[in-house]
Amino acid sequence: MISPSPSRPAAPLRTGEAPPTARVSPPRRTAVALVAVLGALTAVAPLATDMYVPGFPAMGEALGTSTSAVQLTMTAFLAGLVVGQLVIGPLSDGLGRRRLLLTGSAGFVLFSLACAVAPNVAVLTGARFLQGVAGAAGMVLARAVLTDRFHGADLPRYFAVLSQVMGVAPIAAPVLGGVVLSVSGWRAVFAVLAVLGGLLVFAVVRAVPESLPPERRHGGGFTSTFRAMGSLLGRRAFMGYVLVVALVSAALFAYISGSSFVFESLHGVSATMYSLIFATNAVGMLLAGAVFSRLAGRRRLNTLLTAGVGVCLLGALAQVVLVVTVGETLAGTWISLFVTAAGIGLVFPAGMSVGQAVGRSAPGAASALLGGLQFLFGALASPLVGLFGEDSSLPMALIMLVAVTAAAVALFALARPWQGNGEPEATTRRPAFRGGRDADAG
């Protein structure tokens, strides 16, 4: 077993302060290559979640099992993602990032191959859980590496890139899976994922150096490492940002799980038209992320986060009001969901940026809580839409509204954005760019 460095923990950082060894962000070319690999590591888990969905019927037939048993393999993967992030994130604060990234990526290859050759659904379910644990390494450590290497206005911009990847990957995954299934069987999907995992191992070796030197690691072994997570759980502001991201994620998962029924069954659109609607709303998320990237150095992150929650609340409330007063309308539902999706596109990068900054004394643990609870709340919200009936879009709309309202309560009761927690130093001292330079330059 590899032991953490015995060196004493670094002195606590002030809110939003960059560690001494991260004062200078990497050169632009190096930064682009690093962020590209971190984006790919972030994308692999959403791809693994949804790429095999078009093959569900063929899987059930080939394995001689029920539809619900096949669907359980996705639940197992999501559970693995949550567990993996909550374990790997804190461990990386004591062991460093690179070795866990390599181990997780290699494990993802191994368990993807195990899924490809699974003889029955029980083995497939177990392999999917372990695949999720391994895939979680890329997601949780990508955020931690960004926090280690960047500061000031650069950090939220790069978090916006990861958020945009998270928005595109779930949409692209079923399409890619369909392409694979058009030329081969469902087992080939997992073989393709194994190949992608192998490419990630190579990319990490070439482009992701260790970002957490021994002198900045938590000493005292695993107990001290996980005690850091317990400390973060007791910090009001940090948990406020975690809950904002997690609850907005619950609204997003409710939308993903219920939107196909709402548009195809209630409004009678074709599968192709539904794909267009879904893609349009995803573009709204991407555009909002691009706006965030442009404004991150000019406006306070807490202001952008508050605006994002407000836009989400506006869209979710409009959806409920329209259904109750006007009834089911395709245009009203589409526009309301587009507005909500745009708000989500602001909340995710802003919430992740501020949350990581507030928890910067233990970036791996902070990333674990931000990402782990995001998927946990999402997984809990997904099945609720179907439980409350399928003759109206109101259940989906109400679940989204309740989740976003709870996010707003967490924002103002716990995070308290007016206090300016987690703001880059440049945005607290200089509210706008001057002379075309980055706000944190010079």
Short mmCIF file of C-alpha atoms in Angstrom, two decimals:
data_model
loop_
_atom_site.label_atom_id
_atom_site.label_comp_id
_atom_site.label_asym_id
_atom_site.label_seq_id
_atom_site.Cartn_x
_atom_site.Cartn_y
_atom_site.Cartn_z
CA MET A 1 0.00 0.00 0.00
CA ILE A 2 1.30 3.46 -0.85
CA SER A 3 1.47 5.77 2.16
CA PRO A 4 0.85 9.50 1.97
CA SER A 5 3.70 11.88 2.51
CA PRO A 6 4.46 12.32 6.22
CA SER A 7 4.98 16.02 5.76
CA ARG A 8 2.81 18.26 7.84
CA PRO A 9 -0.28 19.84 6.24
CA ALA A 10 0.11 23.22 4.65
CA ALA A 11 -1.18 26.23 6.52
CA PRO A 12 -4.88 26.93 5.96
CA LEU A 13 -5.64 29.19 3.04
CA ARG A 14 -7.85 32.24 3.11
CA THR A 15 -11.03 31.95 1.11
CA GLY A 16 -10.24 32.04 -2.60
CA GLU A 17 -6.47 32.21 -2.02
CA ALA A 18 -4.21 30.31 -4.38
CA PRO A 19 -1.65 27.92 -2.87
CA PRO A 20 1.95 29.13 -3.04
CA THR A 21 2.95 26.69 -5.79
CA ALA A 22 -0.08 27.60 -7.89
CA ARG A 23 0.44 31.37 -7.96
CA VAL A 24 1.46 31.28 -11.60
CA SER A 25 -0.83 29.46 -14.03
CA PRO A 26 0.86 27.26 -16.67
CA PRO A 27 1.81 28.75 -20.05
CA ARG A 28 -1.14 29.05 -22.42
CA ARG A 29 -0.13 26.19 -24.72
CA THR A 30 0.51 23.84 -21.81
CA ALA A 31 -2.76 24.92 -20.21
CA VAL A 32 -4.76 24.19 -23.37
CA ALA A 33 -3.31 20.68 -23.64
CA LEU A 34 -3.93 20.01 -19.95
CA VAL A 35 -7.52 21.26 -20.03
CA ALA A 36 -8.21 19.22 -23.19
CA VAL A 37 -7.15 16.02 -21.41
CA LEU A 38 -9.08 16.97 -18.26
CA GLY A 39 -12.14 17.60 -20.42
CA ALA A 40 -11.80 14.13 -21.96
CA LEU A 41 -11.48 12.61 -18.48
CA THR A 42 -14.67 14.45 -17.48
CA ALA A 43 -16.52 13.21 -20.58
CA VAL A 44 -15.78 9.51 -20.23
CA ALA A 45 -18.25 8.88 -17.39
CA PRO A 46 -21.25 10.52 -19.14
CA LEU A 47 -20.33 8.60 -22.30
CA ALA A 48 -20.21 5.35 -20.35
CA THR A 49 -23.55 6.18 -18.76
CA ASP A 50 -25.55 6.60 -21.97
CA MET A 51 -23.68 5.07 -24.92
CA TYR A 52 -25.20 1.63 -24.41
CA VAL A 53 -28.78 2.83 -23.88
CA PRO A 54 -29.83 2.19 -27.53
CA GLY A 55 -28.75 -1.43 -27.04
CA PHE A 56 -31.02 -2.13 -24.02
CA PRO A 57 -33.50 -4.32 -25.94
CA ALA A 58 -30.73 -6.40 -27.52
CA MET A 59 -28.98 -6.75 -24.15
CA GLY A 60 -32.11 -8.05 -22.45
CA GLU A 61 -32.61 -10.62 -25.19
CA ALA A 62 -28.98 -11.73 -25.31
CA LEU A 63 -28.66 -12.07 -21.54
CA GLY A 64 -32.13 -13.58 -21.07
CA THR A 65 -33.23 -10.99 -18.53
CA SER A 66 -35.88 -8.31 -17.96
CA THR A 67 -35.82 -4.65 -18.93
CA SER A 68 -35.70 -3.61 -15.27
CA ALA A 69 -32.63 -5.80 -14.71
CA VAL A 70 -30.88 -4.16 -17.65
CA GLN A 71 -31.81 -0.71 -16.33
CA LEU A 72 -30.30 -1.70 -12.98
CA THR A 73 -26.89 -1.83 -14.68
CA MET A 74 -27.13 1.94 -15.21
CA THR A 75 -28.13 2.48 -11.58
CA ALA A 76 -25.09 0.44 -10.55
CA PHE A 77 -22.83 2.61 -12.69
CA LEU A 78 -24.23 5.83 -11.21
CA ALA A 79 -23.77 4.41 -7.70
CA GLY A 80 -20.15 3.64 -8.59
CA LEU A 81 -19.66 7.22 -9.77
CA VAL A 82 -20.91 8.58 -6.45
CA VAL A 83 -18.89 6.16 -4.29
CA GLY A 84 -15.78 6.58 -6.43
CA GLN A 85 -15.80 10.36 -6.21
CA LEU A 86 -16.38 10.37 -2.45
CA VAL A 87 -13.46 7.99 -1.89
CA ILE A 88 -10.93 8.97 -4.58
CA GLY A 89 -11.22 12.74 -4.09
CA PRO A 90 -10.13 12.80 -0.42
CA LEU A 91 -7.48 10.12 -1.02
CA SER A 92 -5.88 12.30 -3.68
CA ASP A 93 -5.30 15.07 -1.12
CA GLY A 94 -2.91 12.67 0.63
CA LEU A 95 -1.55 10.57 -2.23
CA GLY A 96 -1.43 13.09 -5.06
CA ARG A 97 -3.48 13.22 -8.27
CA ARG A 98 -1.44 11.55 -11.02
CA ARG A 99 -1.13 8.00 -9.69
CA LEU A 100 -4.84 7.84 -8.90
CA LEU A 101 -5.68 9.22 -12.34
CA LEU A 102 -3.56 6.52 -13.98
CA THR A 103 -4.99 3.80 -11.75
CA GLY A 104 -8.56 4.94 -12.36
CA SER A 105 -8.10 5.19 -16.12
CA ALA A 106 -6.48 1.74 -16.27
CA GLY A 107 -9.28 0.33 -14.11
CA PHE A 108 -11.83 1.84 -16.46
CA VAL A 109 -10.24 -0.08 -19.35
CA LEU A 110 -10.26 -3.33 -17.37
CA PHE A 111 -13.88 -3.08 -16.20
CA SER A 112 -15.10 -1.92 -19.62
CA LEU A 113 -13.64 -5.13 -21.04
CA ALA A 114 -15.32 -7.08 -18.22
CA CYS A 115 -18.66 -5.53 -19.27
CA ALA A 116 -17.99 -6.48 -22.90
CA VAL A 117 -17.57 -10.18 -22.05
CA ALA A 118 -20.08 -10.44 -19.18
CA PRO A 119 -21.90 -13.81 -19.43
CA ASN A 120 -24.99 -12.71 -17.50
CA VAL A 121 -26.68 -9.62 -16.12
CA ALA A 122 -25.37 -10.17 -12.56
CA VAL A 123 -21.75 -10.03 -13.72
CA LEU A 124 -22.56 -7.06 -15.95
CA THR A 125 -24.13 -5.18 -13.02
CA GLY A 126 -21.08 -5.76 -10.81
CA ALA A 127 -18.71 -4.76 -13.60
CA ARG A 128 -20.73 -1.61 -14.26
CA PHE A 129 -20.46 -0.60 -10.59
CA LEU A 130 -16.67 -1.03 -10.66
CA GLN A 131 -16.51 0.75 -14.03
CA GLY A 132 -18.31 3.68 -12.38
CA VAL A 133 -15.87 3.74 -9.46
CA ALA A 134 -12.91 3.78 -11.86
CA GLY A 135 -14.52 6.36 -14.17
CA ALA A 136 -15.13 8.62 -11.17
CA ALA A 137 -11.37 9.18 -10.87
CA GLY A 138 -11.28 11.23 -14.06
CA MET A 139 -14.26 13.39 -13.06
CA VAL A 140 -13.27 14.17 -9.48
CA LEU A 141 -9.54 14.59 -10.13
CA ALA A 142 -10.02 16.79 -13.20
CA ARG A 143 -11.60 19.41 -10.96
CA ALA A 144 -8.92 18.96 -8.30
CA VAL A 145 -6.09 19.33 -10.84
CA LEU A 146 -7.66 22.53 -12.18
CA THR A 147 -7.81 23.90 -8.64
CA ASP A 148 -4.16 22.94 -8.08
CA ARG A 149 -2.85 24.50 -11.28
CA PHE A 150 -4.93 27.63 -11.93
CA HIS A 151 -6.14 30.65 -10.03
CA GLY A 152 -7.79 34.01 -10.60
CA ALA A 153 -9.97 34.43 -13.66
CA ASP A 154 -8.40 31.40 -15.38
CA LEU A 155 -9.96 28.92 -12.96
CA PRO A 156 -13.66 29.71 -13.57
CA ARG A 157 -13.03 29.86 -17.33
CA TYR A 158 -11.64 26.35 -17.33
CA PHE A 159 -14.39 25.11 -15.05
CA ALA A 160 -16.79 26.44 -17.67
CA VAL A 161 -15.05 24.21 -20.24
CA LEU A 162 -15.60 21.13 -18.04
CA SER A 163 -19.24 22.11 -17.52
CA GLN A 164 -19.76 22.44 -21.26
CA VAL A 165 -18.24 18.99 -21.75
CA MET A 166 -20.70 17.66 -19.18
CA GLY A 167 -23.51 19.25 -21.16
CA VAL A 168 -22.49 17.84 -24.54
CA ALA A 169 -21.37 14.33 -23.56
CA PRO A 170 -24.79 12.98 -22.46
CA ILE A 171 -26.30 14.17 -25.75
CA ALA A 172 -23.53 12.76 -27.92
CA ALA A 173 -23.38 9.43 -26.06
CA PRO A 174 -26.59 7.80 -27.41
CA VAL A 175 -25.73 8.99 -30.92
CA LEU A 176 -22.26 7.44 -30.72
CA GLY A 177 -23.76 4.30 -29.24
CA GLY A 178 -26.23 4.10 -32.10
CA VAL A 179 -23.40 4.35 -34.62
CA VAL A 180 -21.56 1.48 -32.95
CA LEU A 181 -24.73 -0.61 -32.77
CA SER A 182 -25.40 -0.03 -36.46
CA VAL A 183 -22.24 -1.95 -37.34
CA SER A 184 -21.91 -4.34 -34.39
CA GLY A 185 -23.59 -5.61 -31.20
CA TRP A 186 -24.01 -4.07 -27.75
CA ARG A 187 -20.78 -5.65 -26.46
CA ALA A 188 -18.85 -3.53 -28.97
CA VAL A 189 -19.99 -0.39 -27.13
CA PHE A 190 -18.01 -1.47 -24.08
CA ALA A 191 -15.06 -2.41 -26.28
CA VAL A 192 -15.09 1.14 -27.68
CA LEU A 193 -15.20 2.53 -24.13
CA ALA A 194 -12.17 0.36 -23.28
CA VAL A 195 -10.30 1.85 -26.24
CA LEU A 196 -11.23 5.36 -25.10
CA GLY A 197 -9.97 4.49 -21.63
CA GLY A 198 -6.68 3.29 -23.08
CA LEU A 199 -6.27 6.58 -24.95
CA LEU A 200 -6.89 8.43 -21.70
CA VAL A 201 -4.14 6.48 -19.95
CA PHE A 202 -1.75 7.56 -22.70
CA ALA A 203 -2.98 11.17 -22.52
CA VAL A 204 -2.54 11.33 -18.73
CA VAL A 205 1.01 9.97 -19.05
CA ARG A 206 1.89 12.61 -21.65
CA ALA A 207 -0.01 15.72 -20.57
CA VAL A 208 -1.01 15.56 -16.87
CA PRO A 209 1.97 15.92 -14.52
CA GLU A 210 1.52 15.68 -10.78
CA SER A 211 -0.21 18.87 -9.65
CA LEU A 212 -0.03 18.34 -5.88
CA PRO A 213 3.57 18.26 -4.65
CA PRO A 214 4.39 16.33 -1.43
CA GLU A 215 4.74 19.47 0.68
CA ARG A 216 1.09 20.39 0.00
CA ARG A 217 -0.38 16.95 0.70
CA HIS A 218 -2.28 16.11 3.86
CA GLY A 219 -0.14 14.14 6.26
CA GLY A 220 -1.38 11.75 8.95
CA GLY A 221 -2.63 8.91 6.75
CA PHE A 222 -6.13 8.10 5.55
CA THR A 223 -7.79 9.17 8.82
CA SER A 224 -6.48 12.70 8.45
CA THR A 225 -7.38 12.72 4.78
CA PHE A 226 -11.03 11.89 5.41
CA ARG A 227 -11.11 14.18 8.43
CA ALA A 228 -10.57 16.99 5.93
CA MET A 229 -13.80 15.98 4.21
CA GLY A 230 -15.58 16.02 7.56
CA SER A 231 -14.26 19.52 8.14
CA LEU A 232 -15.67 20.66 4.80
CA LEU A 233 -19.05 19.13 5.67
CA GLY A 234 -19.16 21.40 8.71
CA ARG A 235 -18.49 24.59 6.75
CA ARG A 236 -21.74 26.43 6.15
CA ALA A 237 -20.73 28.38 3.05
CA PHE A 238 -19.08 25.43 1.34
CA MET A 239 -22.07 23.15 1.88
CA GLY A 240 -24.31 25.92 0.60
CA TYR A 241 -22.51 25.89 -2.74
CA VAL A 242 -22.48 22.07 -2.79
CA LEU A 243 -26.25 21.97 -2.26
CA VAL A 244 -26.88 24.60 -4.94
CA VAL A 245 -25.00 22.50 -7.52
CA ALA A 246 -26.57 19.23 -6.32
CA LEU A 247 -30.15 20.52 -6.29
CA VAL A 248 -29.86 22.16 -9.70
CA SER A 249 -28.42 18.84 -10.91
CA ALA A 250 -31.54 17.12 -9.55
CA ALA A 251 -33.64 19.45 -11.71
CA LEU A 252 -31.48 18.60 -14.74
CA PHE A 253 -31.80 14.83 -14.19
CA ALA A 254 -35.59 15.18 -13.76
CA TYR A 255 -35.66 16.97 -17.11
CA ILE A 256 -33.48 14.33 -18.80
CA SER A 257 -35.56 11.42 -17.46
CA GLY A 258 -38.95 12.98 -18.15
CA SER A 259 -38.54 15.09 -21.28
CA SER A 260 -38.81 12.27 -23.82
CA PHE A 261 -42.17 11.23 -22.37
CA VAL A 262 -43.40 14.83 -22.23
CA PHE A 263 -42.49 15.68 -25.82
CA GLU A 264 -43.06 12.35 -27.57
CA SER A 265 -46.07 10.99 -25.66
CA LEU A 266 -47.91 14.14 -24.61
CA HIS A 267 -47.07 16.44 -27.52
CA GLY A 268 -46.74 13.73 -30.16
CA VAL A 269 -43.41 14.78 -31.65
CA SER A 270 -41.25 12.25 -33.45
CA ALA A 271 -38.04 10.86 -32.02
CA THR A 272 -36.11 12.98 -34.50
CA MET A 273 -37.96 16.12 -33.46
CA TYR A 274 -37.37 15.29 -29.80
CA SER A 275 -33.65 14.97 -30.51
CA LEU A 276 -33.75 18.43 -32.09
CA ILE A 277 -35.54 19.89 -29.06
CA PHE A 278 -33.10 18.23 -26.67
CA ALA A 279 -30.14 19.45 -28.70
CA THR A 280 -31.54 23.00 -28.83
CA ASN A 281 -31.84 23.11 -25.05
CA ALA A 282 -28.31 21.74 -24.77
CA VAL A 283 -27.13 24.58 -26.99
CA GLY A 284 -28.75 26.93 -24.49
CA MET A 285 -26.57 25.40 -21.76
CA LEU A 286 -23.47 25.75 -23.93
CA LEU A 287 -24.22 29.38 -24.79
CA ALA A 288 -24.74 30.18 -21.12
CA GLY A 289 -21.41 28.52 -20.35
CA ALA A 290 -19.75 30.64 -23.04
CA VAL A 291 -21.29 33.78 -21.52
CA PHE A 292 -19.97 32.73 -18.13
CA SER A 293 -16.48 32.30 -19.57
CA ARG A 294 -16.60 35.83 -20.96
CA LEU A 295 -17.89 37.39 -17.75
CA ALA A 296 -15.91 35.36 -15.20
CA GLY A 297 -13.06 37.87 -15.00
CA ARG A 298 -15.32 40.91 -15.11
CA ARG A 299 -18.12 40.07 -12.70
CA ARG A 300 -18.18 38.45 -9.29
CA LEU A 301 -18.71 34.69 -9.48
CA ASN A 302 -21.34 34.87 -6.75
CA THR A 303 -23.27 37.38 -8.85
CA LEU A 304 -23.16 35.03 -11.86
CA LEU A 305 -24.21 32.10 -9.67
CA THR A 306 -27.14 34.08 -8.27
CA ALA A 307 -28.17 35.08 -11.78
CA GLY A 308 -28.01 31.45 -12.91
CA VAL A 309 -30.23 30.28 -10.04
CA GLY A 310 -32.63 33.11 -10.83
CA VAL A 311 -32.86 32.14 -14.51
CA CYS A 312 -33.45 28.49 -13.52
CA LEU A 313 -36.18 29.56 -11.12
CA LEU A 314 -37.82 31.73 -13.77
CA GLY A 315 -37.90 28.89 -16.30
CA ALA A 316 -39.14 26.26 -13.84
CA LEU A 317 -41.84 28.57 -12.44
CA ALA A 318 -42.99 29.54 -15.94
CA GLN A 319 -43.35 25.88 -16.86
CA VAL A 320 -45.59 25.14 -13.85
CA VAL A 321 -47.68 28.29 -14.31
CA LEU A 322 -48.23 27.59 -18.03
CA VAL A 323 -49.34 24.00 -17.42
CA VAL A 324 -51.73 25.03 -14.63
CA THR A 325 -53.25 28.04 -16.41
CA VAL A 326 -52.96 27.44 -20.16
CA GLY A 327 -52.52 23.69 -20.29
CA GLU A 328 -50.08 21.51 -22.21
CA THR A 329 -48.42 23.50 -25.01
CA LEU A 330 -45.39 22.43 -27.01
CA ALA A 331 -44.01 25.94 -27.42
CA GLY A 332 -44.51 26.87 -23.77
CA THR A 333 -42.81 23.72 -22.49
CA TRP A 334 -39.92 24.02 -24.93
CA ILE A 335 -39.24 27.69 -24.15
CA SER A 336 -39.51 27.16 -20.39
CA LEU A 337 -37.09 24.24 -20.48
CA PHE A 338 -34.69 26.21 -22.70
CA VAL A 339 -34.61 29.02 -20.13
CA THR A 340 -34.07 26.54 -17.30
CA ALA A 341 -31.26 24.81 -19.22
CA ALA A 342 -29.57 28.17 -19.84
CA GLY A 343 -29.69 28.89 -16.12
CA ILE A 344 -28.11 25.50 -15.41
CA GLY A 345 -25.35 26.42 -17.85
CA LEU A 346 -24.48 29.36 -15.57
CA VAL A 347 -24.94 27.57 -12.24
CA PHE A 348 -22.62 24.63 -12.86
CA PRO A 349 -19.38 26.49 -13.70
CA ALA A 350 -20.05 29.25 -11.17
CA GLY A 351 -20.99 26.85 -8.37
CA MET A 352 -18.05 24.53 -9.08
CA SER A 353 -15.59 27.44 -9.26
CA VAL A 354 -16.69 29.05 -6.01
CA GLY A 355 -17.12 25.73 -4.21
CA GLN A 356 -13.62 24.58 -5.14
CA ALA A 357 -12.19 27.95 -4.10
CA VAL A 358 -13.90 27.85 -0.70
CA GLY A 359 -12.69 24.26 -0.18
CA ARG A 360 -9.22 24.90 -1.55
CA SER A 361 -7.45 23.66 1.60
CA ALA A 362 -8.53 20.14 0.51
CA PRO A 363 -9.29 20.32 -3.24
CA GLY A 364 -9.79 16.57 -3.71
CA ALA A 365 -12.30 16.33 -0.87
CA ALA A 366 -14.08 19.46 -2.11
CA SER A 367 -14.30 18.03 -5.63
CA ALA A 368 -15.60 14.74 -4.22
CA LEU A 369 -18.45 16.41 -2.37
CA LEU A 370 -19.35 18.72 -5.25
CA GLY A 371 -19.38 15.90 -7.82
CA GLY A 372 -20.58 13.05 -5.62
CA LEU A 373 -23.65 14.84 -4.29
CA GLN A 374 -24.37 16.20 -7.76
CA PHE A 375 -24.80 12.67 -9.12
CA LEU A 376 -26.46 11.39 -5.94
CA PHE A 377 -29.20 14.02 -6.05
CA GLY A 378 -29.56 13.50 -9.79
CA ALA A 379 -29.96 9.75 -9.40
CA LEU A 380 -32.57 10.26 -6.68
CA ALA A 381 -34.56 12.75 -8.77
CA SER A 382 -34.62 10.72 -12.01
CA PRO A 383 -37.20 8.06 -11.01
CA LEU A 384 -39.51 10.53 -9.26
CA VAL A 385 -40.97 11.85 -12.53
CA GLY A 386 -42.51 8.49 -13.47
CA LEU A 387 -43.80 7.80 -9.95
CA PHE A 388 -46.25 10.72 -10.03
CA GLY A 389 -48.10 9.80 -13.20
CA GLU A 390 -47.63 9.95 -16.96
CA ASP A 391 -50.70 11.88 -18.11
CA SER A 392 -49.25 15.36 -17.61
CA SER A 393 -45.95 17.23 -17.68
CA LEU A 394 -46.82 18.75 -14.30
CA PRO A 395 -44.91 16.14 -12.22
CA MET A 396 -41.68 16.88 -14.08
CA ALA A 397 -42.31 20.62 -13.86
CA LEU A 398 -43.07 20.50 -10.13
CA ILE A 399 -40.03 18.36 -9.30
CA MET A 400 -37.80 20.76 -11.22
CA LEU A 401 -39.38 23.78 -9.50
CA VAL A 402 -39.03 22.26 -6.01
CA ALA A 403 -35.38 21.38 -6.67
CA VAL A 404 -34.49 24.84 -8.00
CA THR A 405 -36.41 26.57 -5.19
CA ALA A 406 -34.46 24.50 -2.67
CA ALA A 407 -31.26 25.52 -4.47
CA ALA A 408 -32.23 29.18 -4.08
CA VAL A 409 -32.86 28.64 -0.36
CA ALA A 410 -29.45 26.96 0.03
CA LEU A 411 -27.82 29.83 -1.86
CA PHE A 412 -29.21 32.58 0.36
CA ALA A 413 -29.43 30.74 3.70
CA LEU A 414 -26.07 28.94 3.57
CA ALA A 415 -23.79 30.22 0.79
CA ARG A 416 -24.79 33.88 1.30
CA PRO A 417 -23.40 35.21 -1.98
CA TRP A 418 -23.25 38.82 -0.78
CA GLN A 419 -20.33 37.80 1.48
CA GLY A 420 -18.16 37.17 -1.56
CA ASN A 421 -16.88 33.71 -0.56
CA GLY A 422 -14.48 32.08 -3.02
CA GLU A 423 -14.03 35.12 -5.25
CA PRO A 424 -10.74 35.40 -7.18
CA GLU A 425 -8.72 38.26 -5.76
CA ALA A 426 -8.87 40.18 -9.04
CA THR A 427 -12.66 40.27 -9.19
CA THR A 428 -12.94 41.48 -5.61
CA ARG A 429 -10.46 44.30 -6.15
CA ARG A 430 -11.12 45.23 -9.78
CA PRO A 431 -14.63 44.55 -11.08
CA ALA A 432 -13.75 44.76 -14.77
CA PHE A 433 -10.97 44.02 -17.24
CA ARG A 434 -8.56 46.85 -17.88
CA GLY A 435 -6.63 47.32 -21.07
CA GLY A 436 -7.63 43.94 -22.48
CA ARG A 437 -5.56 41.96 -19.94
CA ASP A 438 -6.76 39.18 -17.64
CA ALA A 439 -8.10 40.55 -14.40
CA ASP A 440 -5.51 38.61 -12.43
CA ALA A 441 -2.56 39.67 -14.57
CA GLY A 442 0.14 42.02 -13.41
#
